[in-house]
């Protein structure tokens, strides 16, 4: 039987809601790609992101457009030139990795890692809310070693102080989601430094971050929306100290591995992050995150229900995927 590609959409309810400065959502809408030859099947999941002009419908169309090429034997290397970076290519790329691993009997981990994968501490996200709500949410999760707090409002100081008060022993990542300005960033950086914040993610809008090259960065600044592929890294060095690699941005594990290697060479602090998706989306990212500085792979922890089988989480510790899930 020739190799066939199938694409489906699924929705997973979020426990409560997930709120950032650009809005809230109560479910994770994902697109799943399956590549199968009848004997072996590989799967990959992506989460389209409207911030980058993506939609469920558009991603499905992009994946379906290469169905014939997959049947004709399109491999991961050629895929990088046939499809543009983004969620659609991520689903196909990860499905090809999984399919190749199933067919060959060689796990993805054994192919890309020099030593066995180990459990990682993942950040746990505190959604944007008023200071009191964020205090209560942080207090409940104060036992977690690493918290990521969503900001990007006119009063982020009270929120930062509330979370630090609630979780005095946790490391904290601040994610402003492009919500700060040239007028307030230096004050916010000073507050973050005073509160011993470890990392600040994408404080300014992508493309409007020139000031980062001119001001003192008391806390490491991490690029998220500003960085998508390996080619971006060299141009960001004067403004950012760290980068957030997400498979839905790079367009899959293949590009992400190259990006990670180049980021190490350039001396960046590296975070491997995620969209709000299921364990299937996190599985390749857990392997990518091996040996990096930060893992932000809590997507399944934010869901009311996950896939079965799923990744194993022990508090904030996420274990490498079993091959029955992916890879």
PDB file of C-alpha atoms in Angstrom:
ATOM      1  CA  UNK A   1       0.000   0.000   0.000  1.00  0.00           C
ATOM      2  CA  UNK A   2       1.432   3.438  -0.896  1.00  0.00           C
ATOM      3  CA  UNK A   3       2.016   5.990   1.833  1.00  0.00           C
ATOM      4  CA  UNK A   4      -1.098   8.044   2.529  1.00  0.00           C
ATOM      5  CA  UNK A   5      -1.572  11.323   4.388  1.00  0.00           C
ATOM      6  CA  UNK A   6      -4.629  12.113   6.481  1.00  0.00           C
ATOM      7  CA  UNK A   7      -5.412  15.333   8.324  1.00  0.00           C
ATOM      8  CA  UNK A   8      -7.989  15.816  11.077  1.00  0.00           C
ATOM      9  CA  UNK A   9      -8.984  18.491  13.574  1.00  0.00           C
ATOM     10  CA  UNK A  10      -9.628  17.928  17.255  1.00  0.00           C
ATOM     11  CA  UNK A  11     -10.620  20.065  20.212  1.00  0.00           C
ATOM     12  CA  UNK A  12      -9.510  19.576  23.809  1.00  0.00           C
ATOM     13  CA  UNK A  13     -11.121  21.587  26.633  1.00  0.00           C
ATOM     14  CA  UNK A  14      -8.861  23.758  28.739  1.00  0.00           C
ATOM     15  CA  UNK A  15      -9.229  23.553  32.499  1.00  0.00           C
ATOM     16  CA  UNK A  16     -10.852  26.923  33.171  1.00  0.00           C
ATOM     17  CA  UNK A  17      -9.467  29.357  30.613  1.00  0.00           C
ATOM     18  CA  UNK A  18      -6.095  30.387  29.253  1.00  0.00           C
ATOM     19  CA  UNK A  19      -5.581  34.146  29.123  1.00  0.00           C
ATOM     20  CA  UNK A  20      -2.797  36.287  27.682  1.00  0.00           C
ATOM     21  CA  UNK A  21      -2.718  39.970  26.756  1.00  0.00           C
ATOM     22  CA  UNK A  22      -4.261  39.212  23.344  1.00  0.00           C
ATOM     23  CA  UNK A  23      -7.297  37.356  24.697  1.00  0.00           C
ATOM     24  CA  UNK A  24      -8.650  34.170  26.285  1.00  0.00           C
ATOM     25  CA  UNK A  25      -9.593  30.709  25.087  1.00  0.00           C
ATOM     26  CA  UNK A  26     -11.319  27.732  26.674  1.00  0.00           C
ATOM     27  CA  UNK A  27     -10.258  24.970  24.303  1.00  0.00           C
ATOM     28  CA  UNK A  28      -7.181  23.878  22.404  1.00  0.00           C
ATOM     29  CA  UNK A  29      -7.953  23.411  18.718  1.00  0.00           C
ATOM     30  CA  UNK A  30      -5.324  21.212  17.115  1.00  0.00           C
ATOM     31  CA  UNK A  31      -4.638  19.741  13.692  1.00  0.00           C
ATOM     32  CA  UNK A  32      -3.320  16.182  13.515  1.00  0.00           C
ATOM     33  CA  UNK A  33      -1.469  14.732  10.548  1.00  0.00           C
ATOM     34  CA  UNK A  34      -1.200  10.957  10.070  1.00  0.00           C
ATOM     35  CA  UNK A  35       1.132   9.326   7.536  1.00  0.00           C
ATOM     36  CA  UNK A  36       0.590   5.612   7.022  1.00  0.00           C
ATOM     37  CA  UNK A  37       1.526   2.798   4.659  1.00  0.00           C
ATOM     38  CA  UNK A  38      -0.988   0.353   6.112  1.00  0.00           C
ATOM     39  CA  UNK A  39       1.603  -1.363   8.289  1.00  0.00           C
ATOM     40  CA  UNK A  40       3.208   1.622  10.022  1.00  0.00           C
ATOM     41  CA  UNK A  41       1.758   4.997  10.946  1.00  0.00           C
ATOM     42  CA  UNK A  42       3.280   8.253  12.139  1.00  0.00           C
ATOM     43  CA  UNK A  43       1.457  11.172  13.714  1.00  0.00           C
ATOM     44  CA  UNK A  44       2.165  14.839  14.336  1.00  0.00           C
ATOM     45  CA  UNK A  45       0.142  17.604  15.971  1.00  0.00           C
ATOM     46  CA  UNK A  46       0.189  21.348  15.450  1.00  0.00           C
ATOM     47  CA  UNK A  47      -1.646  24.349  16.857  1.00  0.00           C
ATOM     48  CA  UNK A  48      -2.388  27.116  14.311  1.00  0.00           C
ATOM     49  CA  UNK A  49      -1.671  30.575  15.731  1.00  0.00           C
ATOM     50  CA  UNK A  50      -3.676  33.559  14.552  1.00  0.00           C
ATOM     51  CA  UNK A  51      -0.900  35.938  15.649  1.00  0.00           C
ATOM     52  CA  UNK A  52       1.051  34.605  12.668  1.00  0.00           C
ATOM     53  CA  UNK A  53      -1.904  34.694  10.290  1.00  0.00           C
ATOM     54  CA  UNK A  54      -2.686  30.997  10.656  1.00  0.00           C
ATOM     55  CA  UNK A  55      -6.107  29.354  10.867  1.00  0.00           C
ATOM     56  CA  UNK A  56      -7.390  25.813  11.210  1.00  0.00           C
ATOM     57  CA  UNK A  57      -8.729  25.935   7.663  1.00  0.00           C
ATOM     58  CA  UNK A  58      -5.527  27.339   6.198  1.00  0.00           C
ATOM     59  CA  UNK A  59      -3.310  24.801   7.934  1.00  0.00           C
ATOM     60  CA  UNK A  60      -5.509  21.914   6.771  1.00  0.00           C
ATOM     61  CA  UNK A  61      -5.346  23.228   3.206  1.00  0.00           C
ATOM     62  CA  UNK A  62      -1.547  23.542   3.339  1.00  0.00           C
ATOM     63  CA  UNK A  63      -1.197  19.966   4.591  1.00  0.00           C
ATOM     64  CA  UNK A  64      -3.637  18.541   2.066  1.00  0.00           C
ATOM     65  CA  UNK A  65      -1.770  20.335  -0.715  1.00  0.00           C
ATOM     66  CA  UNK A  66       1.279  18.097  -0.253  1.00  0.00           C
ATOM     67  CA  UNK A  67      -0.620  14.822   0.098  1.00  0.00           C
ATOM     68  CA  UNK A  68       0.375  13.666  -3.390  1.00  0.00           C
ATOM     69  CA  UNK A  69       4.016  14.576  -2.765  1.00  0.00           C
ATOM     70  CA  UNK A  70       4.028  12.456   0.399  1.00  0.00           C
ATOM     71  CA  UNK A  71       2.598   9.528  -1.567  1.00  0.00           C
ATOM     72  CA  UNK A  72       5.386  10.044  -4.114  1.00  0.00           C
ATOM     73  CA  UNK A  73       8.018   9.752  -1.380  1.00  0.00           C
ATOM     74  CA  UNK A  74       8.644  13.326  -0.182  1.00  0.00           C
ATOM     75  CA  UNK A  75      11.035  13.134   2.777  1.00  0.00           C
ATOM     76  CA  UNK A  76      11.774  15.480   5.650  1.00  0.00           C
ATOM     77  CA  UNK A  77      14.724  17.146   3.940  1.00  0.00           C
ATOM     78  CA  UNK A  78      12.728  18.034   0.848  1.00  0.00           C
ATOM     79  CA  UNK A  79       9.786  19.058   3.017  1.00  0.00           C
ATOM     80  CA  UNK A  80      11.774  22.016   4.330  1.00  0.00           C
ATOM     81  CA  UNK A  81      11.773  23.626   0.890  1.00  0.00           C
ATOM     82  CA  UNK A  82       8.297  22.536  -0.201  1.00  0.00           C
ATOM     83  CA  UNK A  83       6.453  23.984   2.808  1.00  0.00           C
ATOM     84  CA  UNK A  84       7.032  27.267   4.625  1.00  0.00           C
ATOM     85  CA  UNK A  85       7.833  27.312   8.365  1.00  0.00           C
ATOM     86  CA  UNK A  86       4.786  27.213  10.592  1.00  0.00           C
ATOM     87  CA  UNK A  87       2.186  24.961  12.126  1.00  0.00           C
ATOM     88  CA  UNK A  88       1.288  23.003   8.979  1.00  0.00           C
ATOM     89  CA  UNK A  89       4.857  21.948   8.286  1.00  0.00           C
ATOM     90  CA  UNK A  90       5.304  21.060  11.946  1.00  0.00           C
ATOM     91  CA  UNK A  91       2.486  18.517  11.835  1.00  0.00           C
ATOM     92  CA  UNK A  92       3.835  16.908   8.667  1.00  0.00           C
ATOM     93  CA  UNK A  93       7.470  16.966   9.776  1.00  0.00           C
ATOM     94  CA  UNK A  94       6.699  15.356  13.130  1.00  0.00           C
ATOM     95  CA  UNK A  95       4.462  12.774  11.462  1.00  0.00           C
ATOM     96  CA  UNK A  96       7.349  11.863   9.149  1.00  0.00           C
ATOM     97  CA  UNK A  97       9.752  11.544  12.084  1.00  0.00           C
ATOM     98  CA  UNK A  98       7.299   9.246  13.857  1.00  0.00           C
ATOM     99  CA  UNK A  99       6.574   7.215  10.727  1.00  0.00           C
ATOM    100  CA  UNK A 100      10.278   6.744   9.986  1.00  0.00           C
ATOM    101  CA  UNK A 101      10.941   5.701  13.596  1.00  0.00           C
ATOM    102  CA  UNK A 102       8.103   3.166  13.576  1.00  0.00           C
ATOM    103  CA  UNK A 103       9.147   1.731  10.223  1.00  0.00           C
ATOM    104  CA  UNK A 104      12.876   1.511  11.015  1.00  0.00           C
ATOM    105  CA  UNK A 105      12.560   0.426  14.633  1.00  0.00           C
ATOM    106  CA  UNK A 106      14.955   3.229  15.632  1.00  0.00           C
ATOM    107  CA  UNK A 107      13.477   5.696  18.119  1.00  0.00           C
ATOM    108  CA  UNK A 108      13.706   9.399  17.410  1.00  0.00           C
ATOM    109  CA  UNK A 109      15.503   9.821  20.737  1.00  0.00           C
ATOM    110  CA  UNK A 110      18.240   7.417  19.674  1.00  0.00           C
ATOM    111  CA  UNK A 111      18.672   9.292  16.408  1.00  0.00           C
ATOM    112  CA  UNK A 112      18.985  12.827  17.769  1.00  0.00           C
ATOM    113  CA  UNK A 113      20.426  12.435  21.275  1.00  0.00           C
ATOM    114  CA  UNK A 114      23.878  11.344  22.400  1.00  0.00           C
ATOM    115  CA  UNK A 115      22.527   9.869  25.633  1.00  0.00           C
ATOM    116  CA  UNK A 116      19.143   8.660  26.927  1.00  0.00           C
ATOM    117  CA  UNK A 117      16.444  11.303  27.371  1.00  0.00           C
ATOM    118  CA  UNK A 118      15.727  12.279  30.976  1.00  0.00           C
ATOM    119  CA  UNK A 119      12.801  13.961  32.756  1.00  0.00           C
ATOM    120  CA  UNK A 120      12.761  17.754  32.603  1.00  0.00           C
ATOM    121  CA  UNK A 121      11.424  20.458  34.876  1.00  0.00           C
ATOM    122  CA  UNK A 122       8.804  22.387  32.923  1.00  0.00           C
ATOM    123  CA  UNK A 123       7.524  25.856  33.612  1.00  0.00           C
ATOM    124  CA  UNK A 124       3.909  26.075  34.729  1.00  0.00           C
ATOM    125  CA  UNK A 125       1.853  28.971  33.364  1.00  0.00           C
ATOM    126  CA  UNK A 126      -0.112  31.418  35.473  1.00  0.00           C
ATOM    127  CA  UNK A 127      -2.653  33.020  33.121  1.00  0.00           C
ATOM    128  CA  UNK A 128      -3.175  36.746  33.000  1.00  0.00           C
ATOM    129  CA  UNK A 129      -5.667  38.057  35.524  1.00  0.00           C
ATOM    130  CA  UNK A 130      -5.896  40.809  38.091  1.00  0.00           C
ATOM    131  CA  UNK A 131      -3.218  40.891  40.768  1.00  0.00           C
ATOM    132  CA  UNK A 132      -5.364  39.148  43.373  1.00  0.00           C
ATOM    133  CA  UNK A 133      -6.329  36.315  41.031  1.00  0.00           C
ATOM    134  CA  UNK A 134      -2.744  35.793  39.920  1.00  0.00           C
ATOM    135  CA  UNK A 135      -1.656  35.799  43.562  1.00  0.00           C
ATOM    136  CA  UNK A 136      -4.114  33.033  44.390  1.00  0.00           C
ATOM    137  CA  UNK A 137      -3.136  30.971  41.346  1.00  0.00           C
ATOM    138  CA  UNK A 138       0.545  31.376  42.123  1.00  0.00           C
ATOM    139  CA  UNK A 139       0.003  30.485  45.764  1.00  0.00           C
ATOM    140  CA  UNK A 140      -1.667  27.201  44.797  1.00  0.00           C
ATOM    141  CA  UNK A 141       1.318  26.437  42.573  1.00  0.00           C
ATOM    142  CA  UNK A 142       4.049  27.820  44.815  1.00  0.00           C
ATOM    143  CA  UNK A 143       5.475  24.316  45.221  1.00  0.00           C
ATOM    144  CA  UNK A 144       6.445  24.293  41.558  1.00  0.00           C
ATOM    145  CA  UNK A 145      10.094  25.196  40.921  1.00  0.00           C
ATOM    146  CA  UNK A 146       9.423  27.271  37.782  1.00  0.00           C
ATOM    147  CA  UNK A 147       6.440  29.508  37.090  1.00  0.00           C
ATOM    148  CA  UNK A 148       5.712  31.460  33.924  1.00  0.00           C
ATOM    149  CA  UNK A 149       3.410  34.431  34.364  1.00  0.00           C
ATOM    150  CA  UNK A 150       1.477  36.077  31.570  1.00  0.00           C
ATOM    151  CA  UNK A 151       1.579  39.885  31.601  1.00  0.00           C
ATOM    152  CA  UNK A 152       1.271  42.785  29.163  1.00  0.00           C
ATOM    153  CA  UNK A 153      -1.057  45.237  30.937  1.00  0.00           C
ATOM    154  CA  UNK A 154      -0.860  48.825  32.144  1.00  0.00           C
ATOM    155  CA  UNK A 155      -0.245  47.541  35.684  1.00  0.00           C
ATOM    156  CA  UNK A 156       2.184  44.663  35.458  1.00  0.00           C
ATOM    157  CA  UNK A 157       4.060  45.804  38.555  1.00  0.00           C
ATOM    158  CA  UNK A 158       1.285  44.778  40.932  1.00  0.00           C
ATOM    159  CA  UNK A 159       0.979  41.416  39.183  1.00  0.00           C
ATOM    160  CA  UNK A 160       4.702  40.690  39.359  1.00  0.00           C
ATOM    161  CA  UNK A 161       4.829  41.630  43.025  1.00  0.00           C
ATOM    162  CA  UNK A 162       1.752  39.548  43.811  1.00  0.00           C
ATOM    163  CA  UNK A 163       3.166  36.425  42.178  1.00  0.00           C
ATOM    164  CA  UNK A 164       6.543  36.826  43.827  1.00  0.00           C
ATOM    165  CA  UNK A 165       4.846  37.237  47.218  1.00  0.00           C
ATOM    166  CA  UNK A 166       2.757  34.121  46.633  1.00  0.00           C
ATOM    167  CA  UNK A 167       5.680  32.013  45.374  1.00  0.00           C
ATOM    168  CA  UNK A 168       8.826  33.286  47.101  1.00  0.00           C
ATOM    169  CA  UNK A 169      10.925  30.225  46.274  1.00  0.00           C
ATOM    170  CA  UNK A 170       9.962  29.625  42.655  1.00  0.00           C
ATOM    171  CA  UNK A 171      11.981  30.780  39.702  1.00  0.00           C
ATOM    172  CA  UNK A 172       9.839  33.082  37.571  1.00  0.00           C
ATOM    173  CA  UNK A 173       9.641  33.704  33.847  1.00  0.00           C
ATOM    174  CA  UNK A 174       7.694  36.800  32.809  1.00  0.00           C
ATOM    175  CA  UNK A 175       5.969  36.640  29.413  1.00  0.00           C
ATOM    176  CA  UNK A 176       4.693  40.034  28.338  1.00  0.00           C
ATOM    177  CA  UNK A 177       3.465  38.774  24.939  1.00  0.00           C
ATOM    178  CA  UNK A 178       4.641  41.964  23.185  1.00  0.00           C
ATOM    179  CA  UNK A 179       2.679  44.068  25.678  1.00  0.00           C
ATOM    180  CA  UNK A 180       5.326  46.508  26.941  1.00  0.00           C
ATOM    181  CA  UNK A 181       6.449  49.771  25.335  1.00  0.00           C
ATOM    182  CA  UNK A 182       9.590  51.857  24.964  1.00  0.00           C
ATOM    183  CA  UNK A 183       8.177  54.116  27.674  1.00  0.00           C
ATOM    184  CA  UNK A 184       7.754  51.479  30.383  1.00  0.00           C
ATOM    185  CA  UNK A 185      10.223  48.721  29.617  1.00  0.00           C
ATOM    186  CA  UNK A 186      13.131  50.071  31.663  1.00  0.00           C
ATOM    187  CA  UNK A 187      10.949  50.433  34.744  1.00  0.00           C
ATOM    188  CA  UNK A 188       9.523  46.936  34.260  1.00  0.00           C
ATOM    189  CA  UNK A 189      13.016  45.516  33.838  1.00  0.00           C
ATOM    190  CA  UNK A 190      14.112  47.131  37.091  1.00  0.00           C
ATOM    191  CA  UNK A 191      11.093  45.759  38.955  1.00  0.00           C
ATOM    192  CA  UNK A 192      11.729  42.311  37.514  1.00  0.00           C
ATOM    193  CA  UNK A 193      15.369  42.487  38.592  1.00  0.00           C
ATOM    194  CA  UNK A 194      14.360  43.570  42.104  1.00  0.00           C
ATOM    195  CA  UNK A 195      11.993  40.564  42.289  1.00  0.00           C
ATOM    196  CA  UNK A 196      14.676  38.152  41.081  1.00  0.00           C
ATOM    197  CA  UNK A 197      12.825  37.247  37.878  1.00  0.00           C
ATOM    198  CA  UNK A 198      14.920  34.804  35.860  1.00  0.00           C
ATOM    199  CA  UNK A 199      13.824  35.605  32.297  1.00  0.00           C
ATOM    200  CA  UNK A 200      11.578  38.044  30.441  1.00  0.00           C
ATOM    201  CA  UNK A 201       9.976  36.759  27.260  1.00  0.00           C
ATOM    202  CA  UNK A 202       9.137  39.005  24.301  1.00  0.00           C
ATOM    203  CA  UNK A 203       8.494  42.269  26.151  1.00  0.00           C
ATOM    204  CA  UNK A 204       8.100  44.404  22.998  1.00  0.00           C
ATOM    205  CA  UNK A 205       6.312  43.842  19.681  1.00  0.00           C
ATOM    206  CA  UNK A 206       8.331  41.935  17.114  1.00  0.00           C
ATOM    207  CA  UNK A 207       9.988  44.379  14.747  1.00  0.00           C
ATOM    208  CA  UNK A 208       9.632  47.216  17.275  1.00  0.00           C
ATOM    209  CA  UNK A 209      12.345  46.209  19.689  1.00  0.00           C
ATOM    210  CA  UNK A 210      15.311  48.398  18.708  1.00  0.00           C
ATOM    211  CA  UNK A 211      15.486  49.895  22.195  1.00  0.00           C
ATOM    212  CA  UNK A 212      16.656  46.534  23.558  1.00  0.00           C
ATOM    213  CA  UNK A 213      20.038  47.169  21.920  1.00  0.00           C
ATOM    214  CA  UNK A 214      20.427  50.500  23.732  1.00  0.00           C
ATOM    215  CA  UNK A 215      19.249  49.903  27.287  1.00  0.00           C
ATOM    216  CA  UNK A 216      20.689  47.942  30.170  1.00  0.00           C
ATOM    217  CA  UNK A 217      19.114  44.498  30.349  1.00  0.00           C
ATOM    218  CA  UNK A 218      19.120  43.707  34.073  1.00  0.00           C
ATOM    219  CA  UNK A 219      17.256  40.461  33.348  1.00  0.00           C
ATOM    220  CA  UNK A 220      17.818  38.176  30.375  1.00  0.00           C
ATOM    221  CA  UNK A 221      15.457  38.953  27.489  1.00  0.00           C
ATOM    222  CA  UNK A 222      14.068  36.051  25.464  1.00  0.00           C
ATOM    223  CA  UNK A 223      12.811  36.326  21.877  1.00  0.00           C
ATOM    224  CA  UNK A 224       9.593  34.502  21.054  1.00  0.00           C
ATOM    225  CA  UNK A 225       7.494  36.243  18.406  1.00  0.00           C
ATOM    226  CA  UNK A 226      10.735  37.791  17.094  1.00  0.00           C
ATOM    227  CA  UNK A 227      12.357  34.452  16.255  1.00  0.00           C
ATOM    228  CA  UNK A 228      11.013  31.749  13.978  1.00  0.00           C
ATOM    229  CA  UNK A 229      13.895  30.038  12.219  1.00  0.00           C
ATOM    230  CA  UNK A 230      17.641  29.550  12.272  1.00  0.00           C
ATOM    231  CA  UNK A 231      18.116  32.450   9.858  1.00  0.00           C
ATOM    232  CA  UNK A 232      16.746  34.892  12.463  1.00  0.00           C
ATOM    233  CA  UNK A 233      19.346  34.180  15.129  1.00  0.00           C
ATOM    234  CA  UNK A 234      22.289  36.249  13.900  1.00  0.00           C
ATOM    235  CA  UNK A 235      20.238  39.433  13.563  1.00  0.00           C
ATOM    236  CA  UNK A 236      18.871  39.243  17.132  1.00  0.00           C
ATOM    237  CA  UNK A 237      22.143  39.008  19.013  1.00  0.00           C
ATOM    238  CA  UNK A 238      22.322  42.689  20.004  1.00  0.00           C
ATOM    239  CA  UNK A 239      18.787  42.704  21.418  1.00  0.00           C
ATOM    240  CA  UNK A 240      18.133  39.288  22.964  1.00  0.00           C
ATOM    241  CA  UNK A 241      19.978  37.011  25.348  1.00  0.00           C
ATOM    242  CA  UNK A 242      17.733  33.981  24.914  1.00  0.00           C
ATOM    243  CA  UNK A 243      15.412  32.419  22.343  1.00  0.00           C
ATOM    244  CA  UNK A 244      12.219  30.403  22.610  1.00  0.00           C
ATOM    245  CA  UNK A 245      12.160  27.548  20.100  1.00  0.00           C
ATOM    246  CA  UNK A 246       8.642  26.323  19.338  1.00  0.00           C
ATOM    247  CA  UNK A 247       7.949  23.593  16.819  1.00  0.00           C
ATOM    248  CA  UNK A 248       4.878  25.404  15.533  1.00  0.00           C
ATOM    249  CA  UNK A 249       7.108  28.375  14.649  1.00  0.00           C
ATOM    250  CA  UNK A 250      10.075  26.514  13.169  1.00  0.00           C
ATOM    251  CA  UNK A 251       7.854  24.195  11.187  1.00  0.00           C
ATOM    252  CA  UNK A 252       8.875  20.995  12.883  1.00  0.00           C
ATOM    253  CA  UNK A 253      11.613  19.111  14.665  1.00  0.00           C
ATOM    254  CA  UNK A 254      13.969  19.055  11.667  1.00  0.00           C
ATOM    255  CA  UNK A 255      14.415  22.840  11.551  1.00  0.00           C
ATOM    256  CA  UNK A 256      14.235  23.117  15.342  1.00  0.00           C
ATOM    257  CA  UNK A 257      17.242  20.836  15.772  1.00  0.00           C
ATOM    258  CA  UNK A 258      19.289  23.003  13.410  1.00  0.00           C
ATOM    259  CA  UNK A 259      18.104  26.112  15.203  1.00  0.00           C
ATOM    260  CA  UNK A 260      19.088  24.694  18.577  1.00  0.00           C
ATOM    261  CA  UNK A 261      22.558  23.811  17.324  1.00  0.00           C
ATOM    262  CA  UNK A 262      23.128  27.303  15.921  1.00  0.00           C
ATOM    263  CA  UNK A 263      21.756  28.953  19.066  1.00  0.00           C
ATOM    264  CA  UNK A 264      24.256  26.999  21.148  1.00  0.00           C
ATOM    265  CA  UNK A 265      27.064  28.145  18.845  1.00  0.00           C
ATOM    266  CA  UNK A 266      25.988  31.770  19.190  1.00  0.00           C
ATOM    267  CA  UNK A 267      25.776  31.551  22.969  1.00  0.00           C
ATOM    268  CA  UNK A 268      22.042  32.050  23.466  1.00  0.00           C
ATOM    269  CA  UNK A 269      20.184  30.820  26.508  1.00  0.00           C
ATOM    270  CA  UNK A 270      17.642  28.374  25.078  1.00  0.00           C
ATOM    271  CA  UNK A 271      14.034  27.757  25.999  1.00  0.00           C
ATOM    272  CA  UNK A 272      11.899  25.149  24.272  1.00  0.00           C
ATOM    273  CA  UNK A 273       8.294  26.258  24.431  1.00  0.00           C
ATOM    274  CA  UNK A 274       4.875  25.250  23.184  1.00  0.00           C
ATOM    275  CA  UNK A 275       1.404  26.315  22.287  1.00  0.00           C
ATOM    276  CA  UNK A 276      -1.500  24.961  24.321  1.00  0.00           C
ATOM    277  CA  UNK A 277      -1.694  21.483  22.855  1.00  0.00           C
ATOM    278  CA  UNK A 278      -1.772  17.842  23.861  1.00  0.00           C
ATOM    279  CA  UNK A 279       0.934  15.364  24.789  1.00  0.00           C
ATOM    280  CA  UNK A 280       1.340  14.518  21.100  1.00  0.00           C
ATOM    281  CA  UNK A 281       2.566  18.047  20.387  1.00  0.00           C
ATOM    282  CA  UNK A 282       4.793  18.078  23.469  1.00  0.00           C
ATOM    283  CA  UNK A 283       6.465  14.707  22.806  1.00  0.00           C
ATOM    284  CA  UNK A 284       8.989  15.836  20.158  1.00  0.00           C
ATOM    285  CA  UNK A 285       9.546  19.066  22.086  1.00  0.00           C
ATOM    286  CA  UNK A 286      10.552  17.110  25.206  1.00  0.00           C
ATOM    287  CA  UNK A 287      13.301  15.460  23.159  1.00  0.00           C
ATOM    288  CA  UNK A 288      14.331  18.809  21.654  1.00  0.00           C
ATOM    289  CA  UNK A 289      14.505  20.365  25.140  1.00  0.00           C
ATOM    290  CA  UNK A 290      17.082  17.879  26.406  1.00  0.00           C
ATOM    291  CA  UNK A 291      20.124  19.828  27.581  1.00  0.00           C
ATOM    292  CA  UNK A 292      18.543  23.276  27.207  1.00  0.00           C
ATOM    293  CA  UNK A 293      18.209  25.962  29.866  1.00  0.00           C
ATOM    294  CA  UNK A 294      14.413  26.123  30.110  1.00  0.00           C
ATOM    295  CA  UNK A 295      11.537  23.835  29.166  1.00  0.00           C
ATOM    296  CA  UNK A 296       8.086  25.389  28.899  1.00  0.00           C
ATOM    297  CA  UNK A 297       6.059  22.310  28.001  1.00  0.00           C
ATOM    298  CA  UNK A 298       3.062  22.470  30.293  1.00  0.00           C
ATOM    299  CA  UNK A 299       0.386  22.439  27.577  1.00  0.00           C
ATOM    300  CA  UNK A 300      -1.205  19.156  28.704  1.00  0.00           C
ATOM    301  CA  UNK A 301      -1.245  20.341  32.334  1.00  0.00           C
ATOM    302  CA  UNK A 302      -3.556  23.168  31.278  1.00  0.00           C
ATOM    303  CA  UNK A 303      -6.080  20.818  29.639  1.00  0.00           C
ATOM    304  CA  UNK A 304      -9.132  19.259  31.249  1.00  0.00           C
ATOM    305  CA  UNK A 305      -8.403  16.083  29.250  1.00  0.00           C
ATOM    306  CA  UNK A 306      -5.423  14.852  27.243  1.00  0.00           C
ATOM    307  CA  UNK A 307      -4.696  12.096  24.753  1.00  0.00           C
ATOM    308  CA  UNK A 308      -4.380   8.448  25.705  1.00  0.00           C
ATOM    309  CA  UNK A 309      -1.571   7.479  25.872  1.00  0.00           C
ATOM    310  CA  UNK A 310      -0.168  10.716  27.237  1.00  0.00           C
ATOM    311  CA  UNK A 311       3.074  12.063  28.573  1.00  0.00           C
ATOM    312  CA  UNK A 312       3.771  11.371  32.232  1.00  0.00           C
ATOM    313  CA  UNK A 313       3.930  14.450  34.428  1.00  0.00           C
ATOM    314  CA  UNK A 314       5.094  14.184  38.020  1.00  0.00           C
ATOM    315  CA  UNK A 315       4.293  17.615  39.384  1.00  0.00           C
ATOM    316  CA  UNK A 316       6.395  19.892  37.163  1.00  0.00           C
ATOM    317  CA  UNK A 317       8.582  17.037  35.965  1.00  0.00           C
ATOM    318  CA  UNK A 318       7.769  15.851  32.447  1.00  0.00           C
ATOM    319  CA  UNK A 319       9.083  12.465  31.369  1.00  0.00           C
ATOM    320  CA  UNK A 320      10.269  11.559  27.857  1.00  0.00           C
ATOM    321  CA  UNK A 321       7.547  10.129  25.607  1.00  0.00           C
ATOM    322  CA  UNK A 322       6.856   6.438  25.353  1.00  0.00           C
ATOM    323  CA  UNK A 323       7.029   5.228  21.768  1.00  0.00           C
ATOM    324  CA  UNK A 324       3.359   4.285  21.896  1.00  0.00           C
ATOM    325  CA  UNK A 325       2.667   8.051  22.007  1.00  0.00           C
ATOM    326  CA  UNK A 326       5.299   9.310  19.551  1.00  0.00           C
ATOM    327  CA  UNK A 327       8.788   8.630  18.311  1.00  0.00           C
TER     328      UNK A 327
END
